[in-house]
Amino acid sequence: MAYLIESDSGTWEVVIGLEVHAQVSSRAKLFSGSPTDFGAEPNTQVSLVDAAMPGMLPVINEICVEQAVRTGLGLNAQINLHSVFERKNYFYADLPQGYQISQYQYPIVGEGTVVLDMPDGTTREIGIERLHMEQDAGKSMHDQDPKRSFIDLNRAGVCLMEIVSKPDLRSPEEAGIYVRKLRSIMRYLGSCDGNMEQGSLRADVNVSVRLQGATDYRTRAEIKNVNSVRFIMQAIEVEAARQVDVWESGDEVVQETRLFDPNRSETRSMRAKEFAHDYRYFPDPDLLPLDLDQTYVDKIAANLPELPDAKKDRFIVDYGLSAYDAGVLVADKETALFFEEAAEGRNAKLAVNWLTTNLFGALNAAGKEITESPISATHLGGLLDLLADGTISSRIAKDVFEEMFETSKDPAAIIEEKGLKQITDTGAIEAAVDAAIISNPEQADQVRDGNDKAIGWFVGQVMKATQGKANPQAVNELLQTRLKG
Amino acid sequence: MSLDRDDVRKIAFLARIKIEDAELEPLADELNSIIGWVEQLGEVNTDGVQPMTSVAEMLTPQRPDQVTDGNVTQKVLANAPDRVKDFYAVPKVLD
């Protein structure tokens, strides 16, 4: 649905482009042999290369190259066999070299596309402008000392992929879906763990507004370093509203970098640094151009895993799922795997419902990921079997499910232990039905007078009397014949 | 192409090199003569010649993804003008 802002002079639309910085999954850094593990003691994962000691030379990590190519292929993008590392020059305390080694004119990956799965089941294609490799900077801490900032270079030199979208996004919601989709693709590929809490995925958000129907772009502002999907969406919302106000009041939006403050829900201008954007890129003389051959790329392409879009299509065809359900399931590789294990050879729609409603609900409440689920896919499948063959009613299934979530036990064992098997013995059900009718003559008369609601009430009474173990449909049929037959 | 005093001031600022106003003019002259020298290369016809980035006819060497370095905290901090525990300490950075 279109995201539009109404104002005195008309209806505005938002134009958004994202630069996503994704940390490449690798053991060692991009140009040195230091480890990349998160959360290590300060400055323990730093080599003399990372600390930019004189005379140290960078040597590229082959896995980082492979991960960038793999990600490019996952974005249906052109892989550039020739790419060049350049120096992006600026001074900052957490950048010991005085420049960041990045790619500029010749990135390793060119144009591609990402398909967004919209909540209404439709899809939308977003263009990728490029993907290039670069070094991460170190971490600055400004709140530890009144006069000094503390610097930890553990992250300095870790390989990032900067993925630049075309200005194709039109709403905060789309931007959120786009980032989630990128993360999903990279997790499938194993090229980035997508962990936003640990800073593995961060975004610079470019926002401009224009009157609906306009085709030219107005001046944009760049909101730096937003580190959660929710904040990305909020930042766009408040920045777009701010820009509409600026234009409305007769002023002009200026091109600048801004900072999103989630506590105050506003963006504000970062101190305008004169010449800040004069990075004076030039090819890094310490590094030769990166030249790949097509067979290398083809080999990586041949070994790509099934990606979310292909999996989604397969789920729709093989399991008869709706586009929406399939989209939800494939967003996360582990969820998709869980679903396939639980649904294989069973009623897929029932499996989706139990997975997305019951299991997701319980996991959410417990703050757990699907990989930490106390209920295994095999056990959930087992529960579906017990439902399908009539061993338990769907009401009992809910209780069994809760018990499974508590104890991780096999559903068949729980049913056996607690005597929850559905009563299929018609004699026992008949007895319970008759007992209910005899003790409630008033309600029985109501049913005979044609009050169908009262039938439901009787079903409830019988279910209660049998601790939910009677088959509700059988109960209903019996009541019908006894009272109306 | 030629540089004036303001260009030199800007370049010096970007490189964080302090220069006095009196040095601007002579530096501009020096830089201009270097640029003029390099610009002579523009006279050579380079149609169809690929830009050369290195004199070495070789592919860039690559490393396997193995942890072979790090854990030299005291070495990397040895020259730091100021430190707190195992952090570098620098004058407060405001943005």
Coordinates of C-alpha atoms in Angstrom, one line a residue:
Chain A
M1 CA 0.0 0.0 0.0
A2 CA 1.3 3.4 -0.9
Y3 CA 2.8 5.4 1.9
L4 CA 1.8 9.1 1.3
I5 CA 2.0 12.2 3.4
E6 CA -0.7 14.8 3.0
S7 CA 0.1 18.5 3.4
D8 CA -1.4 21.9 2.4
S9 CA 0.3 21.8 -1.1
G10 CA -0.5 18.3 -1.9
T11 CA 0.3 14.6 -1.5
W12 CA 4.0 13.6 -1.0
E13 CA 5.7 10.3 -1.6
V14 CA 8.9 9.1 0.0
V15 CA 12.0 8.0 -2.0
I16 CA 14.3 5.8 -0.1
G17 CA 17.7 4.2 -1.0
L18 CA 19.6 2.0 1.5
E19 CA 23.3 1.4 1.9
V20 CA 23.5 -1.8 4.0
H21 CA 26.8 -2.7 5.6
A22 CA 27.0 -6.4 6.2
Q23 CA 29.8 -8.0 8.0
V24 CA 31.2 -10.9 6.0
S25 CA 31.3 -14.2 7.9
S26 CA 35.0 -15.2 7.9
R27 CA 37.4 -16.4 10.6
A28 CA 40.1 -13.8 9.8
K29 CA 39.9 -10.2 8.7
L30 CA 39.9 -8.8 5.2
F31 CA 43.6 -8.0 4.9
S32 CA 45.2 -9.6 8.0
G33 CA 45.2 -12.8 9.9
S34 CA 43.5 -11.4 13.1
P35 CA 40.4 -13.1 14.3
T36 CA 36.9 -11.6 13.8
D37 CA 35.1 -13.0 16.9
F38 CA 32.6 -10.7 18.5
G39 CA 33.0 -9.6 22.1
A40 CA 36.7 -10.3 22.7
E41 CA 38.8 -8.3 25.2
P42 CA 39.7 -4.8 23.8
N43 CA 42.6 -4.7 21.3
T44 CA 43.3 -8.5 21.4
Q45 CA 42.2 -9.1 17.8
V46 CA 44.5 -6.6 16.4
S47 CA 47.6 -7.2 14.3
L48 CA 50.3 -4.7 13.4
V49 CA 48.5 -4.5 10.0
D50 CA 45.2 -3.6 11.6
A51 CA 47.0 -1.0 13.8
A52 CA 48.5 0.5 10.6
M53 CA 52.1 0.2 11.8
P54 CA 54.5 1.5 9.1
G55 CA 55.6 -1.0 6.6
M56 CA 52.7 -3.4 7.1
L57 CA 51.1 -4.6 3.9
P58 CA 47.6 -5.9 3.3
V59 CA 47.0 -9.4 1.8
I60 CA 43.4 -10.2 0.8
N61 CA 41.5 -13.0 2.5
E62 CA 40.3 -15.4 -0.2
I63 CA 37.1 -16.3 1.7
C64 CA 36.0 -12.7 1.8
V65 CA 36.3 -12.5 -1.9
E66 CA 34.3 -15.7 -2.3
Q67 CA 31.6 -14.5 0.1
A68 CA 31.2 -11.2 -1.8
V69 CA 30.8 -13.1 -5.1
R70 CA 28.4 -15.6 -3.5
T71 CA 26.3 -12.7 -2.2
G72 CA 26.4 -11.0 -5.5
L73 CA 25.1 -14.1 -7.2
G74 CA 22.4 -14.3 -4.5
L75 CA 21.3 -10.8 -5.4
N76 CA 21.0 -11.9 -9.1
A77 CA 23.8 -9.4 -9.8
Q78 CA 26.5 -9.0 -12.3
I79 CA 29.9 -10.2 -11.0
N80 CA 32.7 -7.9 -12.1
L81 CA 35.8 -10.0 -12.9
H82 CA 38.0 -7.0 -12.5
S83 CA 37.7 -4.8 -9.4
V84 CA 39.9 -2.4 -7.7
F85 CA 40.6 -1.5 -4.0
E86 CA 41.0 2.2 -3.4
R87 CA 41.8 4.4 -0.4
K88 CA 39.0 6.5 1.0
N89 CA 40.8 9.2 3.0
Y90 CA 39.6 10.7 6.2
F91 CA 40.8 11.1 9.7
Y92 CA 39.0 9.6 12.6
A93 CA 40.4 8.1 15.9
D94 CA 39.1 4.6 15.2
L95 CA 40.7 4.5 11.7
P96 CA 44.4 4.0 12.3
Q97 CA 45.4 4.0 8.6
G98 CA 43.9 7.5 8.0
Y99 CA 42.1 5.8 5.1
Q100 CA 39.6 3.0 4.7
I101 CA 40.4 0.5 2.0
S102 CA 37.3 0.2 0.0
Q103 CA 36.1 -0.2 -3.6
Y104 CA 34.9 2.8 -5.5
Q105 CA 35.0 3.1 -9.2
Y106 CA 35.3 -0.7 -9.9
P107 CA 33.2 -2.6 -7.3
I108 CA 33.3 -6.5 -7.3
V109 CA 29.5 -6.7 -7.9
G110 CA 27.3 -4.5 -10.1
E111 CA 23.6 -4.2 -10.7
G112 CA 21.2 -6.8 -9.4
T113 CA 17.7 -7.3 -8.0
V114 CA 16.0 -8.3 -4.7
V115 CA 12.4 -9.5 -4.7
L116 CA 10.3 -8.3 -1.7
D117 CA 7.5 -10.5 -0.4
M118 CA 4.7 -8.0 0.5
P119 CA 2.2 -8.8 3.3
D120 CA -0.6 -9.1 0.8
G121 CA 1.1 -11.9 -1.0
T122 CA 2.3 -9.8 -4.0
T123 CA 6.0 -9.2 -4.8
R124 CA 8.0 -6.1 -5.6
E125 CA 11.4 -5.9 -7.3
I126 CA 14.0 -3.6 -5.8
G127 CA 17.1 -2.7 -7.8
I128 CA 20.6 -3.2 -6.4
E129 CA 23.1 -0.6 -7.6
R130 CA 26.3 -2.3 -6.5
L131 CA 28.0 -4.3 -3.8
H132 CA 31.6 -3.5 -2.8
M133 CA 34.0 -4.8 -0.2
E134 CA 35.6 -2.6 2.4
Q135 CA 37.2 -2.6 5.8
D136 CA 35.3 -1.9 9.0
A137 CA 36.6 0.7 11.4
G138 CA 37.3 0.3 15.1
K139 CA 34.9 1.0 17.9
S140 CA 34.9 4.4 19.8
M141 CA 33.5 4.7 23.2
H142 CA 32.6 8.2 24.2
D143 CA 30.9 7.7 27.5
Q144 CA 33.6 6.2 29.7
D145 CA 35.6 9.3 30.5
P146 CA 34.7 13.1 30.6
K147 CA 37.6 14.2 28.5
R148 CA 38.7 11.2 26.4
S149 CA 37.3 8.7 24.0
F150 CA 38.4 5.0 24.2
I151 CA 39.3 3.1 21.1
D152 CA 39.1 -0.6 20.6
L153 CA 40.5 -1.8 17.2
N154 CA 39.1 -5.4 17.4
R155 CA 36.7 -4.6 14.6
A156 CA 39.1 -2.6 12.5
G157 CA 39.8 -4.4 9.3
V158 CA 36.9 -6.8 9.5
C159 CA 35.4 -7.3 6.0
L160 CA 32.2 -5.6 5.2
M161 CA 30.0 -5.8 2.1
E162 CA 28.3 -2.5 1.4
I163 CA 25.2 -3.2 -0.6
V164 CA 23.7 -0.1 -2.2
S165 CA 20.1 -0.2 -3.4
K166 CA 18.6 1.9 -6.1
P167 CA 16.2 4.6 -4.8
D168 CA 13.3 2.2 -5.4
L169 CA 11.9 1.9 -1.9
R170 CA 8.7 4.0 -1.3
S171 CA 7.7 3.4 2.4
P172 CA 9.2 2.6 5.8
E173 CA 7.5 -0.8 5.5
E174 CA 9.2 -1.6 2.2
A175 CA 12.6 -0.6 3.6
G176 CA 12.0 -2.9 6.6
I177 CA 11.0 -5.8 4.3
Y178 CA 14.0 -5.1 2.1
V179 CA 16.5 -5.3 4.9
R180 CA 14.9 -8.4 6.3
K181 CA 15.1 -10.0 2.8
L182 CA 18.7 -9.1 2.4
R183 CA 19.4 -10.6 5.7
S184 CA 17.5 -13.7 4.8
I185 CA 19.4 -14.2 1.5
M186 CA 22.8 -13.7 3.2
R187 CA 21.9 -16.1 6.0
Y188 CA 20.9 -18.7 3.4
L189 CA 24.2 -18.1 1.7
G190 CA 26.2 -18.1 4.9
S191 CA 27.9 -14.9 3.9
C192 CA 26.7 -12.7 6.8
D193 CA 25.1 -13.8 10.1
G194 CA 22.8 -10.8 10.0
N195 CA 23.0 -10.2 13.7
M196 CA 22.0 -6.6 14.1
E197 CA 22.5 -6.6 17.9
Q198 CA 26.2 -7.3 17.3
G199 CA 26.4 -4.8 14.5
S200 CA 26.8 -7.4 11.7
L201 CA 24.2 -5.4 9.8
R202 CA 23.8 -1.7 9.8
A203 CA 22.3 0.7 7.3
D204 CA 22.7 4.3 6.0
V205 CA 19.3 5.5 4.9
N206 CA 18.9 8.0 2.1
V207 CA 15.6 9.8 2.2
S208 CA 14.0 12.4 0.0
V209 CA 10.4 13.4 -0.6
R210 CA 8.6 14.6 -3.7
L211 CA 5.0 15.4 -4.8
Q212 CA 3.1 12.4 -5.9
G213 CA 3.5 12.0 -9.7
A214 CA 6.8 13.9 -9.9
T215 CA 9.6 12.0 -11.6
D216 CA 12.6 14.0 -10.6
Y217 CA 14.3 13.6 -7.3
R218 CA 14.6 16.3 -4.6
T219 CA 17.6 16.7 -2.4
R220 CA 18.1 13.8 0.0
A221 CA 19.4 13.5 3.5
E222 CA 21.5 10.5 4.6
I223 CA 20.7 9.1 8.1
K224 CA 23.9 7.3 9.2
N225 CA 24.4 4.0 10.9
V226 CA 21.0 2.8 11.9
N227 CA 21.2 -0.6 13.5
S228 CA 17.8 -2.2 13.7
V229 CA 14.9 -2.7 11.2
R230 CA 12.6 -1.0 13.6
F231 CA 14.8 2.1 13.8
I232 CA 15.3 2.2 10.1
M233 CA 11.5 2.3 9.6
Q234 CA 11.1 4.9 12.4
A235 CA 13.9 7.1 11.0
I236 CA 12.4 7.2 7.6
E237 CA 9.0 8.1 9.0
V238 CA 10.3 11.1 11.0
E239 CA 12.7 12.2 8.4
A240 CA 10.1 12.2 5.6
A241 CA 7.7 14.2 7.8
R242 CA 10.5 16.7 8.6
Q243 CA 11.3 17.2 5.0
V244 CA 7.7 17.8 4.0
D245 CA 7.6 20.4 6.7
V246 CA 10.8 22.0 5.4
W247 CA 9.4 22.2 1.8
E248 CA 6.0 23.4 3.1
S249 CA 7.5 26.3 5.0
G250 CA 9.2 27.5 1.8
D251 CA 12.7 26.3 2.8
E252 CA 14.9 23.8 1.1
V253 CA 16.1 20.4 2.3
V254 CA 19.9 20.5 2.4
Q255 CA 22.1 17.5 1.5
E256 CA 23.7 16.4 4.7
T257 CA 24.2 13.5 7.0
R258 CA 21.8 13.2 9.9
L259 CA 21.7 11.1 13.0
F260 CA 18.5 9.2 14.2
D261 CA 17.8 9.6 17.9
P262 CA 15.3 6.8 18.8
N263 CA 14.7 8.2 22.3
R264 CA 13.4 11.5 21.0
S265 CA 12.1 10.1 17.7
E266 CA 13.9 12.7 15.6
T267 CA 16.7 13.0 13.2
R268 CA 19.2 15.8 13.7
S269 CA 22.0 17.2 11.6
M270 CA 25.5 15.9 12.4
R271 CA 27.9 18.8 12.9
A272 CA 28.5 19.9 9.4
K273 CA 32.2 19.1 8.8
E274 CA 33.7 21.2 6.1
F275 CA 35.2 19.1 3.4
A276 CA 34.0 16.0 5.2
H277 CA 33.0 14.4 2.0
D278 CA 36.2 15.0 0.1
Y279 CA 37.6 11.5 0.4
R280 CA 40.1 11.8 -2.4
Y281 CA 39.8 8.2 -3.5
F282 CA 42.7 6.7 -5.3
P283 CA 43.7 3.1 -6.1
D284 CA 45.6 1.6 -3.2
P285 CA 49.2 1.1 -4.3
D286 CA 49.6 -1.7 -1.7
L287 CA 47.0 -3.9 -3.5
L288 CA 46.9 -5.2 -7.1
P289 CA 43.5 -5.1 -8.8
L290 CA 41.3 -8.2 -8.0
D291 CA 41.0 -10.2 -11.2
L292 CA 38.8 -13.3 -11.1
D293 CA 38.1 -15.8 -13.9
Q294 CA 34.7 -16.9 -15.0
T295 CA 35.2 -20.5 -14.1
Y296 CA 35.8 -19.5 -10.5
V297 CA 32.5 -17.6 -10.5
D298 CA 30.7 -20.4 -12.2
K299 CA 31.9 -22.9 -9.6
I300 CA 30.6 -20.7 -6.8
A301 CA 27.3 -20.3 -8.7
A302 CA 27.0 -24.1 -9.1
N303 CA 27.3 -24.6 -5.4
L304 CA 24.8 -22.0 -4.2
P305 CA 22.1 -23.4 -1.8
E306 CA 18.4 -23.1 -2.6
L307 CA 17.6 -19.4 -1.9
P308 CA 14.4 -18.1 -0.3
D309 CA 12.7 -17.1 -3.6
A310 CA 13.2 -20.6 -5.1
K311 CA 12.2 -22.3 -1.9
K312 CA 9.0 -20.1 -1.7
D313 CA 8.0 -21.2 -5.2
R314 CA 8.7 -24.8 -4.3
F315 CA 6.6 -24.6 -1.1
I316 CA 3.7 -23.1 -3.1
V317 CA 3.8 -25.9 -5.7
D318 CA 4.8 -28.9 -3.5
Y319 CA 2.8 -28.2 -0.4
G320 CA 0.0 -26.1 -1.9
L321 CA 0.7 -23.2 0.5
S322 CA -0.4 -19.6 -0.1
A323 CA 2.2 -17.1 -1.2
Y324 CA 1.9 -15.5 2.2
D325 CA 2.4 -18.6 4.2
A326 CA 5.3 -19.7 2.0
G327 CA 6.9 -16.3 2.3
V328 CA 6.7 -16.4 6.1
L329 CA 8.2 -19.9 6.3
V330 CA 11.2 -19.3 4.0
A331 CA 12.2 -16.0 5.5
D332 CA 14.3 -17.9 7.9
K333 CA 16.4 -20.9 6.7
E334 CA 15.9 -22.7 10.0
T335 CA 12.1 -22.2 10.0
A336 CA 11.9 -23.5 6.4
L337 CA 13.9 -26.6 7.4
F338 CA 11.7 -27.2 10.5
F339 CA 8.6 -26.9 8.4
E340 CA 9.8 -29.4 5.8
E341 CA 10.6 -31.9 8.5
A342 CA 7.3 -31.5 10.2
A343 CA 5.2 -31.4 7.1
E344 CA 6.8 -34.1 5.0
G345 CA 4.1 -36.6 4.1
R346 CA 1.5 -34.9 6.2
N347 CA -1.2 -32.2 5.8
A348 CA 1.0 -29.2 5.0
K349 CA -1.6 -26.6 5.8
L350 CA -2.2 -28.1 9.2
A351 CA 1.6 -28.1 9.7
V352 CA 1.8 -24.4 8.8
N353 CA -1.0 -23.5 11.3
W354 CA 0.6 -25.4 14.1
L355 CA 4.0 -24.0 13.3
T356 CA 3.1 -20.3 12.7
T357 CA 0.3 -20.0 15.3
N358 CA 1.1 -22.3 18.1
L359 CA 4.9 -22.8 18.0
F360 CA 5.8 -19.3 16.9
G361 CA 3.5 -18.0 19.6
A362 CA 5.0 -20.1 22.3
L363 CA 8.6 -19.4 21.1
N364 CA 7.8 -15.7 21.1
A365 CA 6.4 -15.7 24.6
A366 CA 9.5 -17.6 25.8
G367 CA 11.9 -15.4 23.9
K368 CA 13.3 -18.3 22.0
E369 CA 14.5 -18.8 18.4
I370 CA 13.3 -21.7 16.3
T371 CA 16.7 -23.3 16.7
E372 CA 16.1 -23.4 20.4
S373 CA 12.6 -24.9 20.2
P374 CA 11.9 -27.4 22.9
I375 CA 9.6 -29.2 20.4
S376 CA 11.5 -30.9 17.6
A377 CA 10.2 -31.0 14.1
T378 CA 9.8 -34.7 14.4
H379 CA 7.7 -34.4 17.5
L380 CA 5.5 -31.7 16.0
G381 CA 5.0 -34.0 13.0
G382 CA 4.2 -36.8 15.5
L383 CA 1.5 -34.6 17.0
L384 CA 0.0 -34.0 13.6
D385 CA -0.1 -37.8 13.0
L386 CA -1.9 -38.4 16.3
L387 CA -4.4 -35.7 15.3
A388 CA -4.9 -37.1 11.8
D389 CA -5.5 -40.7 12.9
G390 CA -8.0 -39.6 15.5
T391 CA -6.0 -40.6 18.5
I392 CA -6.5 -37.2 20.1
S393 CA -9.0 -34.4 19.5
S394 CA -7.7 -31.0 18.5
R395 CA -8.6 -29.7 21.9
I396 CA -6.4 -32.3 23.6
A397 CA -3.7 -31.6 21.0
K398 CA -3.3 -28.1 22.4
D399 CA -2.8 -29.5 25.9
V400 CA -0.3 -32.0 24.6
F401 CA 1.5 -29.3 22.7
E402 CA 1.9 -27.2 25.9
E403 CA 3.3 -30.3 27.6
M404 CA 5.6 -30.9 24.8
F405 CA 6.8 -27.3 25.0
E406 CA 7.4 -27.7 28.7
T407 CA 9.1 -31.1 28.7
S408 CA 10.4 -31.7 25.1
K409 CA 8.7 -35.1 25.4
D410 CA 7.4 -37.3 22.5
P411 CA 3.6 -36.5 22.1
A412 CA 2.8 -40.2 22.0
A413 CA 4.5 -40.7 25.4
I414 CA 2.6 -37.8 26.9
I415 CA -0.7 -39.1 25.7
E416 CA 0.1 -42.5 27.1
E417 CA 1.3 -41.1 30.4
K418 CA -1.7 -38.9 31.0
G419 CA -4.4 -41.1 29.4
L420 CA -5.4 -38.5 26.9
K421 CA -6.4 -40.8 24.2
Q422 CA -9.6 -39.8 22.5
I423 CA -12.6 -41.9 23.4
T424 CA -13.6 -43.7 20.3
D425 CA -15.7 -46.3 22.2
T426 CA -19.3 -45.2 21.2
G427 CA -20.7 -46.8 24.3
A428 CA -18.8 -44.5 26.6
I429 CA -19.7 -41.4 24.6
E430 CA -23.4 -42.5 24.5
A431 CA -23.4 -42.9 28.3
A432 CA -21.9 -39.4 28.7
V433 CA -24.4 -37.9 26.3
D434 CA -27.4 -39.6 28.0
A435 CA -26.2 -38.5 31.4
A436 CA -26.0 -34.9 30.2
I437 CA -29.5 -35.0 28.8
I438 CA -31.0 -36.5 31.9
S439 CA -29.4 -34.0 34.3
N440 CA -30.4 -31.0 32.1
P441 CA -34.0 -31.5 31.1
E442 CA -34.6 -27.7 30.6
Q443 CA -31.8 -27.3 28.1
A444 CA -32.8 -30.5 26.4
D445 CA -36.3 -29.0 25.8
Q446 CA -34.7 -25.9 24.3
V447 CA -32.9 -28.1 21.8
R448 CA -36.1 -29.9 20.9
D449 CA -37.7 -26.5 20.4
G450 CA -35.1 -25.8 17.8
N451 CA -32.5 -23.8 19.7
D452 CA -29.3 -24.9 18.0
K453 CA -27.1 -22.9 20.4
A454 CA -28.2 -25.2 23.2
I455 CA -26.7 -28.1 21.2
G456 CA -23.3 -26.4 21.4
W457 CA -23.8 -26.1 25.1
F458 CA -24.4 -29.8 25.4
V459 CA -21.3 -30.6 23.4
G460 CA -19.4 -28.5 25.9
Q461 CA -20.9 -30.4 28.9
V462 CA -20.1 -33.8 27.4
M463 CA -16.5 -32.7 26.6
K464 CA -16.1 -31.5 30.1
A465 CA -17.4 -34.8 31.5
T466 CA -15.0 -36.7 29.4
Q467 CA -12.0 -34.3 30.1
G468 CA -12.0 -33.4 26.4
K469 CA -11.3 -36.9 25.3
A470 CA -14.5 -37.5 23.4
N471 CA -14.5 -36.7 19.7
P472 CA -16.6 -33.5 19.5
Q473 CA -18.0 -34.4 16.2
A474 CA -19.2 -37.8 17.4
V475 CA -20.8 -36.1 20.4
N476 CA -22.6 -33.6 18.2
E477 CA -24.0 -36.3 16.0
L478 CA -25.2 -38.4 19.0
L479 CA -26.9 -35.3 20.5
Q480 CA -28.6 -34.6 17.2
T481 CA -30.1 -38.1 17.0
R482 CA -31.0 -38.3 20.7
L483 CA -32.7 -34.9 20.9
K484 CA -34.0 -34.3 17.4
G485 CA -33.9 -37.7 15.7
Chain B
M1 CA 45.2 22.7 -14.2
S2 CA 46.7 24.9 -11.6
L3 CA 46.3 25.4 -7.9
D4 CA 45.9 28.6 -6.0
R5 CA 46.4 29.5 -2.4
D6 CA 42.9 28.4 -1.3
D7 CA 43.5 25.0 -3.0
V8 CA 46.7 24.5 -1.1
R9 CA 45.0 25.6 2.2
K10 CA 42.3 23.0 1.6
I11 CA 44.7 20.2 0.7
A12 CA 46.8 20.9 3.8
F13 CA 43.7 20.9 5.9
L14 CA 42.5 17.5 4.5
A15 CA 46.0 16.1 5.1
R16 CA 46.1 17.7 8.6
I17 CA 49.3 19.5 7.8
K18 CA 49.7 22.8 9.4
I19 CA 51.1 25.5 7.1
E20 CA 51.6 29.2 7.7
D21 CA 50.0 31.7 5.3
A22 CA 53.4 32.7 4.1
E23 CA 54.0 29.2 2.9
L24 CA 50.9 29.0 0.7
E25 CA 52.2 30.9 -2.3
P26 CA 55.5 29.0 -2.6
L27 CA 53.8 25.7 -2.0
A28 CA 51.3 26.5 -4.7
D29 CA 54.2 27.2 -7.1
E30 CA 55.9 23.9 -6.2
L31 CA 52.7 21.8 -6.6
N32 CA 51.9 23.5 -9.9
S33 CA 55.3 22.6 -11.3
I34 CA 54.8 19.0 -10.3
I35 CA 51.3 19.0 -11.9
G36 CA 52.8 20.6 -15.0
W37 CA 55.4 17.9 -15.2
V38 CA 52.8 15.1 -14.9
E39 CA 50.5 16.8 -17.4
Q40 CA 53.1 16.4 -20.1
L41 CA 52.0 12.7 -20.1
G42 CA 48.7 13.9 -21.5
E43 CA 50.5 14.5 -24.8
V44 CA 51.1 10.8 -25.3
N45 CA 48.4 9.1 -27.4
T46 CA 47.0 6.3 -25.2
D47 CA 44.0 5.3 -27.4
G48 CA 43.3 1.6 -26.8
V49 CA 45.8 1.3 -24.0
Q50 CA 44.5 -0.3 -20.8
P51 CA 45.2 1.7 -17.6
M52 CA 48.1 0.1 -15.8
T53 CA 47.9 -0.2 -12.0
S54 CA 51.1 -2.1 -11.4
V55 CA 54.3 -2.9 -13.1
A56 CA 54.1 -6.5 -11.9
E57 CA 52.3 -8.8 -14.4
M58 CA 50.7 -10.9 -11.7
L59 CA 47.4 -11.6 -10.0
T60 CA 46.9 -10.3 -6.5
P61 CA 48.1 -12.9 -3.9
Q62 CA 45.4 -14.2 -1.6
R63 CA 45.5 -15.7 1.9
P64 CA 43.6 -18.6 3.2
D65 CA 41.0 -17.7 5.8
Q66 CA 43.0 -18.7 8.9
V67 CA 43.7 -16.9 12.1
T68 CA 47.4 -16.4 12.2
D69 CA 47.8 -13.1 14.0
G70 CA 46.4 -10.9 16.8
N71 CA 46.8 -11.3 20.6
V72 CA 49.6 -8.7 20.6
T73 CA 47.8 -6.1 22.6
Q74 CA 50.8 -4.7 24.3
K75 CA 52.7 -4.4 21.0
V76 CA 50.0 -2.5 19.2
L77 CA 49.5 -0.2 22.2
A78 CA 53.2 0.3 22.8
N79 CA 53.4 3.6 20.9
A80 CA 50.0 5.0 22.1
P81 CA 50.5 8.4 23.6
D82 CA 47.7 7.7 26.1
R83 CA 45.8 4.5 27.1
V84 CA 43.4 3.3 29.7
K85 CA 43.7 -0.3 30.5
D86 CA 43.9 -1.9 27.0
F87 CA 42.1 0.9 25.2
Y88 CA 43.7 3.6 23.2
A89 CA 42.6 6.9 24.8
V90 CA 42.2 9.9 22.6
P91 CA 40.9 13.5 23.1
K92 CA 37.1 13.3 23.2
V93 CA 35.6 12.9 19.8
L94 CA 32.2 14.6 19.7
D95 CA 30.6 13.2 16.5

